[in-house]
């Protein structure tokens, strides 16, 4: 007689852990989100890696990132969680309409929250991250609509539909007391990944050095306030403690675009939920608010 075939199953808790690590970029932050200790998180990752047969994450100077195998695993993990949630909804675990999942650039989040009171976002789930990460979420299906800045990840992307766009002029900003020593490279406060400041300086063959790097826009502004260096900021959103840097050695920054996007695969989903979410999503993208 043949022995019954043993089916391998991956616990949902482990799947959720892998997604949390990918989204937070840290085992400890994933543990905080899920209420688990770091040893427990590490144990779950090791268990899944043994089942899959390869490393899913690698430590870098900027935190924990996914390997190529990990990227595929995280994409599948999100599908598993979505299927899990849909099954729970069949049993009435999630009553009422599902929220519009709005991804928004961290550079736009503060303005967005000021313009839209909490009661107007009762059926909107906000996910704030850097623009490339939000676009990835849109393509992977866990974000319905994205409010982001244009970035290279969109250049060859056919899965994204741009619903609205508006020009955004950015300028260099610094503290009032900042002075660059003659002949010294420009100290730059940058964000991870492709950066239009760096591209502009490189294009003009200007010497620079990155002295601070963070995905958090407010932290970059605070670093500028402390005199660490220069960074870029939308012209209409310069905080009162910084000034626009018009020094002769600084090249003009290219005009960026704010984009309101949806994934082609989720276009119908976004349209069905547009009535509740469009006012919250589209008004900043249609007009240059605050000018």
mmCIF file with all atom_site columns, C-alpha atoms in Angstrom, residues 86-290:
data_model
loop_
_atom_site.group_PDB
_atom_site.id
_atom_site.type_symbol
_atom_site.label_atom_id
_atom_site.label_alt_id
_atom_site.label_comp_id
_atom_site.label_asym_id
_atom_site.label_entity_id
_atom_site.label_seq_id
_atom_site.pdbx_PDB_ins_code
_atom_site.Cartn_x
_atom_site.Cartn_y
_atom_site.Cartn_z
_atom_site.occupancy
_atom_site.B_iso_or_equiv
_atom_site.pdbx_formal_charge
_atom_site.auth_seq_id
_atom_site.auth_comp_id
_atom_site.auth_asym_id
_atom_site.auth_atom_id
_atom_site.pdbx_PDB_model_num
ATOM 1   C CA . UNK A 1 86  ? -11.145 37.136 1.927   1.00 0.00 ? 86  UNK A CA 1
ATOM 2   C CA . UNK A 1 87  ? -11.999 33.788 3.504   1.00 0.00 ? 87  UNK A CA 1
ATOM 3   C CA . UNK A 1 88  ? -12.494 35.498 6.851   1.00 0.00 ? 88  UNK A CA 1
ATOM 4   C CA . UNK A 1 89  ? -14.814 38.025 5.227   1.00 0.00 ? 89  UNK A CA 1
ATOM 5   C CA . UNK A 1 90  ? -16.994 35.147 4.017   1.00 0.00 ? 90  UNK A CA 1
ATOM 6   C CA . UNK A 1 91  ? -17.612 34.365 7.661   1.00 0.00 ? 91  UNK A CA 1
ATOM 7   C CA . UNK A 1 92  ? -18.487 37.946 8.494   1.00 0.00 ? 92  UNK A CA 1
ATOM 8   C CA . UNK A 1 93  ? -15.192 38.810 10.182  1.00 0.00 ? 93  UNK A CA 1
ATOM 9   C CA . UNK A 1 94  ? -14.991 42.051 8.209   1.00 0.00 ? 94  UNK A CA 1
ATOM 10  C CA . UNK A 1 95  ? -18.384 43.676 8.004   1.00 0.00 ? 95  UNK A CA 1
ATOM 11  C CA . UNK A 1 96  ? -19.273 46.537 5.704   1.00 0.00 ? 96  UNK A CA 1
ATOM 12  C CA . UNK A 1 97  ? -17.361 47.833 2.665   1.00 0.00 ? 97  UNK A CA 1
ATOM 13  C CA . UNK A 1 98  ? -13.621 47.334 2.631   1.00 0.00 ? 98  UNK A CA 1
ATOM 14  C CA . UNK A 1 99  ? -11.517 50.502 2.982   1.00 0.00 ? 99  UNK A CA 1
ATOM 15  C CA . UNK A 1 100 ? -9.822  52.172 0.059   1.00 0.00 ? 100 UNK A CA 1
ATOM 16  C CA . UNK A 1 101 ? -6.120  51.334 0.423   1.00 0.00 ? 101 UNK A CA 1
ATOM 17  C CA . UNK A 1 102 ? -4.321  54.575 -0.360  1.00 0.00 ? 102 UNK A CA 1
ATOM 18  C CA . UNK A 1 103 ? -0.533  54.604 -0.641  1.00 0.00 ? 103 UNK A CA 1
ATOM 19  C CA . UNK A 1 104 ? 1.073   58.007 -0.231  1.00 0.00 ? 104 UNK A CA 1
ATOM 20  C CA . UNK A 1 105 ? 4.604   59.370 -0.443  1.00 0.00 ? 105 UNK A CA 1
ATOM 21  C CA . UNK A 1 106 ? 6.065   60.333 2.943   1.00 0.00 ? 106 UNK A CA 1
ATOM 22  C CA . UNK A 1 107 ? 6.875   63.749 1.460   1.00 0.00 ? 107 UNK A CA 1
ATOM 23  C CA . UNK A 1 108 ? 3.175   64.318 0.781   1.00 0.00 ? 108 UNK A CA 1
ATOM 24  C CA . UNK A 1 109 ? 1.740   62.673 3.883   1.00 0.00 ? 109 UNK A CA 1
ATOM 25  C CA . UNK A 1 110 ? 1.924   65.650 6.263   1.00 0.00 ? 110 UNK A CA 1
ATOM 26  C CA . UNK A 1 111 ? 0.184   67.994 3.821   1.00 0.00 ? 111 UNK A CA 1
ATOM 27  C CA . UNK A 1 112 ? -2.418  65.345 3.021   1.00 0.00 ? 112 UNK A CA 1
ATOM 28  C CA . UNK A 1 113 ? -3.292  64.816 6.684   1.00 0.00 ? 113 UNK A CA 1
ATOM 29  C CA . UNK A 1 114 ? -3.611  68.570 7.253   1.00 0.00 ? 114 UNK A CA 1
ATOM 30  C CA . UNK A 1 115 ? -5.981  68.934 4.298   1.00 0.00 ? 115 UNK A CA 1
ATOM 31  C CA . UNK A 1 116 ? -8.188  65.959 5.169   1.00 0.00 ? 116 UNK A CA 1
ATOM 32  C CA . UNK A 1 117 ? -9.731  65.571 8.647   1.00 0.00 ? 117 UNK A CA 1
ATOM 33  C CA . UNK A 1 118 ? -9.925  62.112 10.181  1.00 0.00 ? 118 UNK A CA 1
ATOM 34  C CA . UNK A 1 119 ? -13.700 61.861 9.703   1.00 0.00 ? 119 UNK A CA 1
ATOM 35  C CA . UNK A 1 120 ? -13.237 62.295 5.933   1.00 0.00 ? 120 UNK A CA 1
ATOM 36  C CA . UNK A 1 121 ? -10.949 59.260 5.863   1.00 0.00 ? 121 UNK A CA 1
ATOM 37  C CA . UNK A 1 122 ? -13.190 56.866 7.763   1.00 0.00 ? 122 UNK A CA 1
ATOM 38  C CA . UNK A 1 123 ? -13.138 54.312 4.952   1.00 0.00 ? 123 UNK A CA 1
ATOM 39  C CA . UNK A 1 124 ? -9.583  54.958 3.754   1.00 0.00 ? 124 UNK A CA 1
ATOM 40  C CA . UNK A 1 125 ? -6.558  52.943 4.887   1.00 0.00 ? 125 UNK A CA 1
ATOM 41  C CA . UNK A 1 126 ? -3.407  55.040 4.528   1.00 0.00 ? 126 UNK A CA 1
ATOM 42  C CA . UNK A 1 127 ? -0.017  53.483 3.805   1.00 0.00 ? 127 UNK A CA 1
ATOM 43  C CA . UNK A 1 128 ? 2.854   56.027 3.836   1.00 0.00 ? 128 UNK A CA 1
ATOM 44  C CA . UNK A 1 129 ? 6.224   55.114 2.355   1.00 0.00 ? 129 UNK A CA 1
ATOM 45  C CA . UNK A 1 130 ? 8.725   56.280 -0.223  1.00 0.00 ? 130 UNK A CA 1
ATOM 46  C CA . UNK A 1 131 ? 7.275   56.620 -3.729  1.00 0.00 ? 131 UNK A CA 1
ATOM 47  C CA . UNK A 1 132 ? 9.017   53.550 -5.255  1.00 0.00 ? 132 UNK A CA 1
ATOM 48  C CA . UNK A 1 133 ? 7.805   51.367 -2.365  1.00 0.00 ? 133 UNK A CA 1
ATOM 49  C CA . UNK A 1 134 ? 4.235   52.651 -2.784  1.00 0.00 ? 134 UNK A CA 1
ATOM 50  C CA . UNK A 1 135 ? 4.360   51.882 -6.509  1.00 0.00 ? 135 UNK A CA 1
ATOM 51  C CA . UNK A 1 136 ? 5.570   48.356 -5.736  1.00 0.00 ? 136 UNK A CA 1
ATOM 52  C CA . UNK A 1 137 ? 2.608   47.947 -3.400  1.00 0.00 ? 137 UNK A CA 1
ATOM 53  C CA . UNK A 1 138 ? 0.275   49.148 -6.142  1.00 0.00 ? 138 UNK A CA 1
ATOM 54  C CA . UNK A 1 139 ? 1.656   46.589 -8.588  1.00 0.00 ? 139 UNK A CA 1
ATOM 55  C CA . UNK A 1 140 ? 1.678   43.786 -6.002  1.00 0.00 ? 140 UNK A CA 1
ATOM 56  C CA . UNK A 1 141 ? -1.978  44.430 -5.218  1.00 0.00 ? 141 UNK A CA 1
ATOM 57  C CA . UNK A 1 142 ? -2.020  45.571 -1.593  1.00 0.00 ? 142 UNK A CA 1
ATOM 58  C CA . UNK A 1 143 ? -2.550  49.245 -2.498  1.00 0.00 ? 143 UNK A CA 1
ATOM 59  C CA . UNK A 1 144 ? -5.533  50.425 -4.589  1.00 0.00 ? 144 UNK A CA 1
ATOM 60  C CA . UNK A 1 145 ? -4.519  54.008 -5.346  1.00 0.00 ? 145 UNK A CA 1
ATOM 61  C CA . UNK A 1 146 ? -1.145  55.747 -5.047  1.00 0.00 ? 146 UNK A CA 1
ATOM 62  C CA . UNK A 1 147 ? -0.392  59.440 -4.514  1.00 0.00 ? 147 UNK A CA 1
ATOM 63  C CA . UNK A 1 148 ? 3.326   59.725 -5.247  1.00 0.00 ? 148 UNK A CA 1
ATOM 64  C CA . UNK A 1 149 ? 6.098   61.598 -6.993  1.00 0.00 ? 149 UNK A CA 1
ATOM 65  C CA . UNK A 1 150 ? 7.301   60.513 -10.410 1.00 0.00 ? 150 UNK A CA 1
ATOM 66  C CA . UNK A 1 151 ? 10.281  58.185 -10.153 1.00 0.00 ? 151 UNK A CA 1
ATOM 67  C CA . UNK A 1 152 ? 12.320  55.903 -12.444 1.00 0.00 ? 152 UNK A CA 1
ATOM 68  C CA . UNK A 1 153 ? 10.419  52.801 -11.312 1.00 0.00 ? 153 UNK A CA 1
ATOM 69  C CA . UNK A 1 154 ? 7.447   54.079 -13.356 1.00 0.00 ? 154 UNK A CA 1
ATOM 70  C CA . UNK A 1 155 ? 9.316   54.652 -16.613 1.00 0.00 ? 155 UNK A CA 1
ATOM 71  C CA . UNK A 1 156 ? 8.904   51.119 -17.994 1.00 0.00 ? 156 UNK A CA 1
ATOM 72  C CA . UNK A 1 157 ? 5.900   50.085 -15.934 1.00 0.00 ? 157 UNK A CA 1
ATOM 73  C CA . UNK A 1 158 ? 2.864   49.101 -17.994 1.00 0.00 ? 158 UNK A CA 1
ATOM 74  C CA . UNK A 1 159 ? 0.789   47.903 -15.032 1.00 0.00 ? 159 UNK A CA 1
ATOM 75  C CA . UNK A 1 160 ? 0.152   51.403 -13.657 1.00 0.00 ? 160 UNK A CA 1
ATOM 76  C CA . UNK A 1 161 ? -2.470  53.879 -14.874 1.00 0.00 ? 161 UNK A CA 1
ATOM 77  C CA . UNK A 1 162 ? -1.899  57.584 -14.151 1.00 0.00 ? 162 UNK A CA 1
ATOM 78  C CA . UNK A 1 163 ? -5.271  59.157 -13.337 1.00 0.00 ? 163 UNK A CA 1
ATOM 79  C CA . UNK A 1 164 ? -4.056  62.720 -12.636 1.00 0.00 ? 164 UNK A CA 1
ATOM 80  C CA . UNK A 1 165 ? -0.797  64.641 -12.418 1.00 0.00 ? 165 UNK A CA 1
ATOM 81  C CA . UNK A 1 166 ? 0.540   68.072 -11.472 1.00 0.00 ? 166 UNK A CA 1
ATOM 82  C CA . UNK A 1 167 ? 3.934   69.762 -11.667 1.00 0.00 ? 167 UNK A CA 1
ATOM 83  C CA . UNK A 1 168 ? 5.861   70.218 -8.447  1.00 0.00 ? 168 UNK A CA 1
ATOM 84  C CA . UNK A 1 169 ? 8.787   72.639 -8.227  1.00 0.00 ? 169 UNK A CA 1
ATOM 85  C CA . UNK A 1 170 ? 11.425  71.636 -5.690  1.00 0.00 ? 170 UNK A CA 1
ATOM 86  C CA . UNK A 1 171 ? 14.249  73.793 -4.328  1.00 0.00 ? 171 UNK A CA 1
ATOM 87  C CA . UNK A 1 172 ? 17.366  73.364 -2.249  1.00 0.00 ? 172 UNK A CA 1
ATOM 88  C CA . UNK A 1 173 ? 16.874  74.194 1.421   1.00 0.00 ? 173 UNK A CA 1
ATOM 89  C CA . UNK A 1 174 ? 19.295  74.777 4.301   1.00 0.00 ? 174 UNK A CA 1
ATOM 90  C CA . UNK A 1 175 ? 19.464  76.314 7.749   1.00 0.00 ? 175 UNK A CA 1
ATOM 91  C CA . UNK A 1 176 ? 19.828  80.087 7.938   1.00 0.00 ? 176 UNK A CA 1
ATOM 92  C CA . UNK A 1 177 ? 23.343  79.768 9.354   1.00 0.00 ? 177 UNK A CA 1
ATOM 93  C CA . UNK A 1 178 ? 24.690  77.115 7.001   1.00 0.00 ? 178 UNK A CA 1
ATOM 94  C CA . UNK A 1 179 ? 27.902  78.100 5.182   1.00 0.00 ? 179 UNK A CA 1
ATOM 95  C CA . UNK A 1 180 ? 29.821  75.872 2.794   1.00 0.00 ? 180 UNK A CA 1
ATOM 96  C CA . UNK A 1 181 ? 33.610  76.010 3.088   1.00 0.00 ? 181 UNK A CA 1
ATOM 97  C CA . UNK A 1 182 ? 35.298  77.067 -0.193  1.00 0.00 ? 182 UNK A CA 1
ATOM 98  C CA . UNK A 1 183 ? 36.294  74.022 -2.231  1.00 0.00 ? 183 UNK A CA 1
ATOM 99  C CA . UNK A 1 184 ? 34.458  71.570 0.023   1.00 0.00 ? 184 UNK A CA 1
ATOM 100 C CA . UNK A 1 185 ? 32.014  69.034 -1.479  1.00 0.00 ? 185 UNK A CA 1
ATOM 101 C CA . UNK A 1 186 ? 28.352  69.871 -0.902  1.00 0.00 ? 186 UNK A CA 1
ATOM 102 C CA . UNK A 1 187 ? 26.992  67.899 2.088   1.00 0.00 ? 187 UNK A CA 1
ATOM 103 C CA . UNK A 1 188 ? 23.738  66.266 1.003   1.00 0.00 ? 188 UNK A CA 1
ATOM 104 C CA . UNK A 1 189 ? 20.866  64.970 3.133   1.00 0.00 ? 189 UNK A CA 1
ATOM 105 C CA . UNK A 1 190 ? 19.464  62.231 0.905   1.00 0.00 ? 190 UNK A CA 1
ATOM 106 C CA . UNK A 1 191 ? 16.898  59.451 0.892   1.00 0.00 ? 191 UNK A CA 1
ATOM 107 C CA . UNK A 1 192 ? 17.509  55.795 -0.056  1.00 0.00 ? 192 UNK A CA 1
ATOM 108 C CA . UNK A 1 193 ? 17.353  54.699 -3.656  1.00 0.00 ? 193 UNK A CA 1
ATOM 109 C CA . UNK A 1 194 ? 17.307  56.891 -6.737  1.00 0.00 ? 194 UNK A CA 1
ATOM 110 C CA . UNK A 1 195 ? 17.456  60.545 -5.781  1.00 0.00 ? 195 UNK A CA 1
ATOM 111 C CA . UNK A 1 196 ? 16.820  63.515 -8.074  1.00 0.00 ? 196 UNK A CA 1
ATOM 112 C CA . UNK A 1 197 ? 19.250  65.652 -6.032  1.00 0.00 ? 197 UNK A CA 1
ATOM 113 C CA . UNK A 1 198 ? 22.109  63.235 -6.710  1.00 0.00 ? 198 UNK A CA 1
ATOM 114 C CA . UNK A 1 199 ? 21.196  62.865 -10.376 1.00 0.00 ? 199 UNK A CA 1
ATOM 115 C CA . UNK A 1 200 ? 21.183  66.659 -10.786 1.00 0.00 ? 200 UNK A CA 1
ATOM 116 C CA . UNK A 1 201 ? 24.555  67.153 -9.081  1.00 0.00 ? 201 UNK A CA 1
ATOM 117 C CA . UNK A 1 202 ? 26.109  64.316 -11.079 1.00 0.00 ? 202 UNK A CA 1
ATOM 118 C CA . UNK A 1 203 ? 24.750  65.732 -14.336 1.00 0.00 ? 203 UNK A CA 1
ATOM 119 C CA . UNK A 1 204 ? 26.421  69.077 -13.593 1.00 0.00 ? 204 UNK A CA 1
ATOM 120 C CA . UNK A 1 205 ? 29.667  67.425 -12.431 1.00 0.00 ? 205 UNK A CA 1
ATOM 121 C CA . UNK A 1 206 ? 29.409  69.029 -8.982  1.00 0.00 ? 206 UNK A CA 1
ATOM 122 C CA . UNK A 1 207 ? 31.318  67.536 -6.058  1.00 0.00 ? 207 UNK A CA 1
ATOM 123 C CA . UNK A 1 208 ? 29.132  66.328 -3.181  1.00 0.00 ? 208 UNK A CA 1
ATOM 124 C CA . UNK A 1 209 ? 29.092  63.878 -0.294  1.00 0.00 ? 209 UNK A CA 1
ATOM 125 C CA . UNK A 1 210 ? 26.107  62.225 1.372   1.00 0.00 ? 210 UNK A CA 1
ATOM 126 C CA . UNK A 1 211 ? 26.274  62.962 5.104   1.00 0.00 ? 211 UNK A CA 1
ATOM 127 C CA . UNK A 1 212 ? 22.776  61.841 6.101   1.00 0.00 ? 212 UNK A CA 1
ATOM 128 C CA . UNK A 1 213 ? 20.364  59.384 4.543   1.00 0.00 ? 213 UNK A CA 1
ATOM 129 C CA . UNK A 1 214 ? 16.806  58.646 5.672   1.00 0.00 ? 214 UNK A CA 1
ATOM 130 C CA . UNK A 1 215 ? 13.461  57.729 4.068   1.00 0.00 ? 215 UNK A CA 1
ATOM 131 C CA . UNK A 1 216 ? 11.798  60.028 6.624   1.00 0.00 ? 216 UNK A CA 1
ATOM 132 C CA . UNK A 1 217 ? 11.279  63.473 5.076   1.00 0.00 ? 217 UNK A CA 1
ATOM 133 C CA . UNK A 1 218 ? 10.843  65.202 8.443   1.00 0.00 ? 218 UNK A CA 1
ATOM 134 C CA . UNK A 1 219 ? 14.134  63.779 9.716   1.00 0.00 ? 219 UNK A CA 1
ATOM 135 C CA . UNK A 1 220 ? 15.935  65.163 6.667   1.00 0.00 ? 220 UNK A CA 1
ATOM 136 C CA . UNK A 1 221 ? 14.444  68.584 7.335   1.00 0.00 ? 221 UNK A CA 1
ATOM 137 C CA . UNK A 1 222 ? 15.528  68.388 10.977  1.00 0.00 ? 222 UNK A CA 1
ATOM 138 C CA . UNK A 1 223 ? 19.046  67.430 9.869   1.00 0.00 ? 223 UNK A CA 1
ATOM 139 C CA . UNK A 1 224 ? 19.062  70.504 7.622   1.00 0.00 ? 224 UNK A CA 1
ATOM 140 C CA . UNK A 1 225 ? 17.847  72.590 10.553  1.00 0.00 ? 225 UNK A CA 1
ATOM 141 C CA . UNK A 1 226 ? 20.802  71.322 12.604  1.00 0.00 ? 226 UNK A CA 1
ATOM 142 C CA . UNK A 1 227 ? 23.182  72.487 9.875   1.00 0.00 ? 227 UNK A CA 1
ATOM 143 C CA . UNK A 1 228 ? 24.292  69.081 8.605   1.00 0.00 ? 228 UNK A CA 1
ATOM 144 C CA . UNK A 1 229 ? 23.856  70.044 4.967   1.00 0.00 ? 229 UNK A CA 1
ATOM 145 C CA . UNK A 1 230 ? 21.360  70.679 2.176   1.00 0.00 ? 230 UNK A CA 1
ATOM 146 C CA . UNK A 1 231 ? 18.346  68.770 0.960   1.00 0.00 ? 231 UNK A CA 1
ATOM 147 C CA . UNK A 1 232 ? 15.459  69.209 -1.480  1.00 0.00 ? 232 UNK A CA 1
ATOM 148 C CA . UNK A 1 233 ? 11.943  70.242 -0.560  1.00 0.00 ? 233 UNK A CA 1
ATOM 149 C CA . UNK A 1 234 ? 8.800   71.208 -2.513  1.00 0.00 ? 234 UNK A CA 1
ATOM 150 C CA . UNK A 1 235 ? 8.922   74.995 -2.837  1.00 0.00 ? 235 UNK A CA 1
ATOM 151 C CA . UNK A 1 236 ? 5.425   75.435 -1.400  1.00 0.00 ? 236 UNK A CA 1
ATOM 152 C CA . UNK A 1 237 ? 6.253   73.319 1.668   1.00 0.00 ? 237 UNK A CA 1
ATOM 153 C CA . UNK A 1 238 ? 9.453   74.941 2.980   1.00 0.00 ? 238 UNK A CA 1
ATOM 154 C CA . UNK A 1 239 ? 9.219   74.923 6.800   1.00 0.00 ? 239 UNK A CA 1
ATOM 155 C CA . UNK A 1 240 ? 9.744   78.248 8.621   1.00 0.00 ? 240 UNK A CA 1
ATOM 156 C CA . UNK A 1 241 ? 13.015  77.087 10.188  1.00 0.00 ? 241 UNK A CA 1
ATOM 157 C CA . UNK A 1 242 ? 14.681  76.605 6.766   1.00 0.00 ? 242 UNK A CA 1
ATOM 158 C CA . UNK A 1 243 ? 15.387  78.916 3.839   1.00 0.00 ? 243 UNK A CA 1
ATOM 159 C CA . UNK A 1 244 ? 15.560  78.359 0.105   1.00 0.00 ? 244 UNK A CA 1
ATOM 160 C CA . UNK A 1 245 ? 19.231  78.011 -0.867  1.00 0.00 ? 245 UNK A CA 1
ATOM 161 C CA . UNK A 1 246 ? 20.002  80.181 -3.885  1.00 0.00 ? 246 UNK A CA 1
ATOM 162 C CA . UNK A 1 247 ? 23.793  79.854 -3.750  1.00 0.00 ? 247 UNK A CA 1
ATOM 163 C CA . UNK A 1 248 ? 25.617  80.153 -7.066  1.00 0.00 ? 248 UNK A CA 1
ATOM 164 C CA . UNK A 1 249 ? 27.086  76.645 -6.872  1.00 0.00 ? 249 UNK A CA 1
ATOM 165 C CA . UNK A 1 250 ? 23.677  74.914 -6.680  1.00 0.00 ? 250 UNK A CA 1
ATOM 166 C CA . UNK A 1 251 ? 22.069  73.780 -9.961  1.00 0.00 ? 251 UNK A CA 1
ATOM 167 C CA . UNK A 1 252 ? 18.339  74.187 -10.440 1.00 0.00 ? 252 UNK A CA 1
ATOM 168 C CA . UNK A 1 253 ? 16.418  71.059 -9.523  1.00 0.00 ? 253 UNK A CA 1
ATOM 169 C CA . UNK A 1 254 ? 14.185  69.491 -12.198 1.00 0.00 ? 254 UNK A CA 1
ATOM 170 C CA . UNK A 1 255 ? 10.436  69.924 -11.921 1.00 0.00 ? 255 UNK A CA 1
ATOM 171 C CA . UNK A 1 256 ? 8.868   66.790 -10.457 1.00 0.00 ? 256 UNK A CA 1
ATOM 172 C CA . UNK A 1 257 ? 5.341   65.497 -10.979 1.00 0.00 ? 257 UNK A CA 1
ATOM 173 C CA . UNK A 1 258 ? 2.840   64.486 -8.334  1.00 0.00 ? 258 UNK A CA 1
ATOM 174 C CA . UNK A 1 259 ? 0.910   61.517 -9.645  1.00 0.00 ? 259 UNK A CA 1
ATOM 175 C CA . UNK A 1 260 ? -2.383  59.901 -8.733  1.00 0.00 ? 260 UNK A CA 1
ATOM 176 C CA . UNK A 1 261 ? -2.107  56.293 -9.927  1.00 0.00 ? 261 UNK A CA 1
ATOM 177 C CA . UNK A 1 262 ? -3.978  53.028 -9.941  1.00 0.00 ? 262 UNK A CA 1
ATOM 178 C CA . UNK A 1 263 ? -2.853  49.575 -11.028 1.00 0.00 ? 263 UNK A CA 1
ATOM 179 C CA . UNK A 1 264 ? -4.441  48.307 -14.233 1.00 0.00 ? 264 UNK A CA 1
ATOM 180 C CA . UNK A 1 265 ? -5.308  45.043 -12.506 1.00 0.00 ? 265 UNK A CA 1
ATOM 181 C CA . UNK A 1 266 ? -7.126  46.852 -9.698  1.00 0.00 ? 266 UNK A CA 1
ATOM 182 C CA . UNK A 1 267 ? -8.654  49.618 -11.806 1.00 0.00 ? 267 UNK A CA 1
ATOM 183 C CA . UNK A 1 268 ? -12.210 48.402 -11.302 1.00 0.00 ? 268 UNK A CA 1
ATOM 184 C CA . UNK A 1 269 ? -11.651 48.068 -7.568  1.00 0.00 ? 269 UNK A CA 1
ATOM 185 C CA . UNK A 1 270 ? -10.373 51.620 -7.397  1.00 0.00 ? 270 UNK A CA 1
ATOM 186 C CA . UNK A 1 271 ? -13.288 52.902 -9.474  1.00 0.00 ? 271 UNK A CA 1
ATOM 187 C CA . UNK A 1 272 ? -15.886 51.226 -7.230  1.00 0.00 ? 272 UNK A CA 1
ATOM 188 C CA . UNK A 1 273 ? -14.350 52.851 -4.181  1.00 0.00 ? 273 UNK A CA 1
ATOM 189 C CA . UNK A 1 274 ? -13.635 56.189 -5.845  1.00 0.00 ? 274 UNK A CA 1
ATOM 190 C CA . UNK A 1 275 ? -16.718 57.930 -4.459  1.00 0.00 ? 275 UNK A CA 1
ATOM 191 C CA . UNK A 1 276 ? -15.452 57.670 -0.892  1.00 0.00 ? 276 UNK A CA 1
ATOM 192 C CA . UNK A 1 277 ? -11.785 58.123 -1.653  1.00 0.00 ? 277 UNK A CA 1
ATOM 193 C CA . UNK A 1 278 ? -11.488 60.522 -4.595  1.00 0.00 ? 278 UNK A CA 1
ATOM 194 C CA . UNK A 1 279 ? -11.844 63.746 -2.650  1.00 0.00 ? 279 UNK A CA 1
ATOM 195 C CA . UNK A 1 280 ? -9.166  62.632 -0.216  1.00 0.00 ? 280 UNK A CA 1
ATOM 196 C CA . UNK A 1 281 ? -6.870  61.445 -2.989  1.00 0.00 ? 281 UNK A CA 1
ATOM 197 C CA . UNK A 1 282 ? -7.237  63.788 -5.920  1.00 0.00 ? 282 UNK A CA 1
ATOM 198 C CA . UNK A 1 283 ? -7.572  67.353 -4.700  1.00 0.00 ? 283 UNK A CA 1
ATOM 199 C CA . UNK A 1 284 ? -3.875  67.826 -3.864  1.00 0.00 ? 284 UNK A CA 1
ATOM 200 C CA . UNK A 1 285 ? -2.906  66.229 -7.188  1.00 0.00 ? 285 UNK A CA 1
ATOM 201 C CA . UNK A 1 286 ? -5.142  68.496 -9.266  1.00 0.00 ? 286 UNK A CA 1
ATOM 202 C CA . UNK A 1 287 ? -4.057  71.814 -7.889  1.00 0.00 ? 287 UNK A CA 1
ATOM 203 C CA . UNK A 1 288 ? -0.962  73.173 -6.251  1.00 0.00 ? 288 UNK A CA 1
ATOM 204 C CA . UNK A 1 289 ? -2.485  73.558 -2.832  1.00 0.00 ? 289 UNK A CA 1
ATOM 205 C CA . UNK A 1 290 ? -1.239  76.251 -0.535  1.00 0.00 ? 290 UNK A CA 1
#
